């Protein structure tokens, strides 16, 4: 005799409904009343339990008649324990057996001993797959004339790079010395992303890439003749000077100095001019590993980049000097210069500084 109906209206005695819990029945998320096509009661012989979305219900429940599963639990991939079929256990033991089967397949735990309420442990969502970088190859050898039929591909690469940089992304670019990683110097999140993907110490500075010599005066306090700047820039050098208030305070916050780059590379000059702002620039490699002369050499970084501009092989790749990067010169002290990194243009740079402009060598002061 039915003492009272389960809340799902399956006409099952409350003590034998497998899905009955402290929340009141097996139909917590189901319609409050069954469809007229579903009778409220079913012969006892048909009241075999089934699995639906990790919840155990009797066949007399309207939810079971929504189909999709069977007694074997094959829809969930659950394997029920032997002897757990109808008529072989008490309702209480059937409930425990079914809970154990579901727990094995979908992480349903019965909770502490003696507890009748279950808890669903959701497995952690898998990390989204890295989308990987978009690769754009520059036409020609890296210098395209304005009337060249290859100009369309050149412009496409420039527009794509500018769009990614303005969105706060990190872009791989060719320069006159090595492949580099560039981001907007005004975007603090992008600066952090560069340090993170390189595994670079945040105590090491990033250089600033500009498009014109005239831009140097906006971001630096220049204490050398303009002719000296024009003799060295564009070129394979990084000139270190006192920074101005125009630069993002999160860019190298540990030093009052900044290194300025204007690569002798047509694409980089066009990119900096079209971007209309300072670009933070560093080499495209993991910290302490060899610098890159082609895009294949830093393929491990591609999944963390938004765009890779392929400008072909840089240098001959044979001489050891080709991977030294730019020559870094400290010009923050009037009348003196300091070589912070010899780089690939040491001799020609020191000759200009000493012989043409009479600067005296000093100890490096750029961190």
PDB file of N, CA and C in Angstrom, residues 126-134 299-306:
ATOM      1  N   UNK A 126      39.047  20.772 -18.881  1.00  0.00           N
ATOM      2  CA  UNK A 126      40.367  20.765 -19.503  1.00  0.00           C
ATOM      3  C   UNK A 126      40.760  22.155 -19.962  1.00  0.00           C
ATOM      4  N   UNK A 127      42.072  22.459 -19.872  1.00  0.00           N
ATOM      5  CA  UNK A 127      42.558  23.756 -20.316  1.00  0.00           C
ATOM      6  C   UNK A 127      42.321  23.910 -21.808  1.00  0.00           C
ATOM      7  N   UNK A 128      41.846  25.070 -22.237  1.00  0.00           N
ATOM      8  CA  UNK A 128      41.613  25.259 -23.672  1.00  0.00           C
ATOM      9  C   UNK A 128      42.904  25.139 -24.450  1.00  0.00           C
ATOM     10  N   UNK A 129      42.828  24.516 -25.591  1.00  0.00           N
ATOM     11  CA  UNK A 129      44.014  24.356 -26.415  1.00  0.00           C
ATOM     12  C   UNK A 129      44.487  25.715 -26.912  1.00  0.00           C
ATOM     13  N   UNK A 130      45.804  25.908 -26.860  1.00  0.00           N
ATOM     14  CA  UNK A 130      46.366  27.163 -27.347  1.00  0.00           C
ATOM     15  C   UNK A 130      46.074  27.311 -28.838  1.00  0.00           C
ATOM     16  N   UNK A 131      45.533  28.447 -29.230  1.00  0.00           N
ATOM     17  CA  UNK A 131      45.144  28.591 -30.626  1.00  0.00           C
ATOM     18  C   UNK A 131      46.327  28.630 -31.575  1.00  0.00           C
ATOM     19  N   UNK A 132      47.505  29.025 -31.060  1.00  0.00           N
ATOM     20  CA  UNK A 132      48.657  29.120 -31.941  1.00  0.00           C
ATOM     21  C   UNK A 132      48.675  30.437 -32.690  1.00  0.00           C
ATOM     22  N   UNK A 133      49.833  30.760 -33.213  1.00  0.00           N
ATOM     23  CA  UNK A 133      50.012  32.047 -33.862  1.00  0.00           C
ATOM     24  C   UNK A 133      49.625  31.994 -35.335  1.00  0.00           C
ATOM     25  N   UNK A 134      49.160  33.106 -35.833  1.00  0.00           N
ATOM     26  CA  UNK A 134      48.938  33.267 -37.257  1.00  0.00           C
ATOM     27  C   UNK A 134      50.280  33.636 -37.883  1.00  0.00           C
ATOM     28  N   UNK A 299      59.765  28.151 -32.522  1.00  0.00           N
ATOM     29  CA  UNK A 299      58.437  27.562 -32.696  1.00  0.00           C
ATOM     30  C   UNK A 299      57.768  27.212 -31.377  1.00  0.00           C
ATOM     31  N   UNK A 300      58.542  26.932 -30.335  1.00  0.00           N
ATOM     32  CA  UNK A 300      57.952  26.609 -29.038  1.00  0.00           C
ATOM     33  C   UNK A 300      57.145  27.779 -28.476  1.00  0.00           C
ATOM     34  N   UNK A 301      57.428  28.983 -28.929  1.00  0.00           N
ATOM     35  CA  UNK A 301      56.714  30.160 -28.425  1.00  0.00           C
ATOM     36  C   UNK A 301      55.459  30.473 -29.221  1.00  0.00           C
ATOM     37  N   UNK A 302      55.311  29.863 -30.397  1.00  0.00           N
ATOM     38  CA  UNK A 302      54.185  30.203 -31.262  1.00  0.00           C
ATOM     39  C   UNK A 302      52.823  30.088 -30.576  1.00  0.00           C
ATOM     40  N   UNK A 303      52.551  29.021 -29.806  1.00  0.00           N
ATOM     41  CA  UNK A 303      51.210  28.920 -29.198  1.00  0.00           C
ATOM     42  C   UNK A 303      50.866  30.084 -28.279  1.00  0.00           C
ATOM     43  N   UNK A 304      51.866  30.810 -27.799  1.00  0.00           N
ATOM     44  CA  UNK A 304      51.612  31.922 -26.886  1.00  0.00           C
ATOM     45  C   UNK A 304      51.615  33.271 -27.599  1.00  0.00           C
ATOM     46  N   UNK A 305      51.781  33.247 -28.902  1.00  0.00           N
ATOM     47  CA  UNK A 305      51.816  34.483 -29.680  1.00  0.00           C
ATOM     48  C   UNK A 305      50.550  34.620 -30.509  1.00  0.00           C
ATOM     49  N   UNK A 306      50.194  35.839 -30.837  1.00  0.00           N
ATOM     50  CA  UNK A 306      49.023  36.078 -31.684  1.00  0.00           C
ATOM     51  C   UNK A 306      49.390  36.110 -33.161  1.00  0.00           C
TER      52      UNK A 306
END
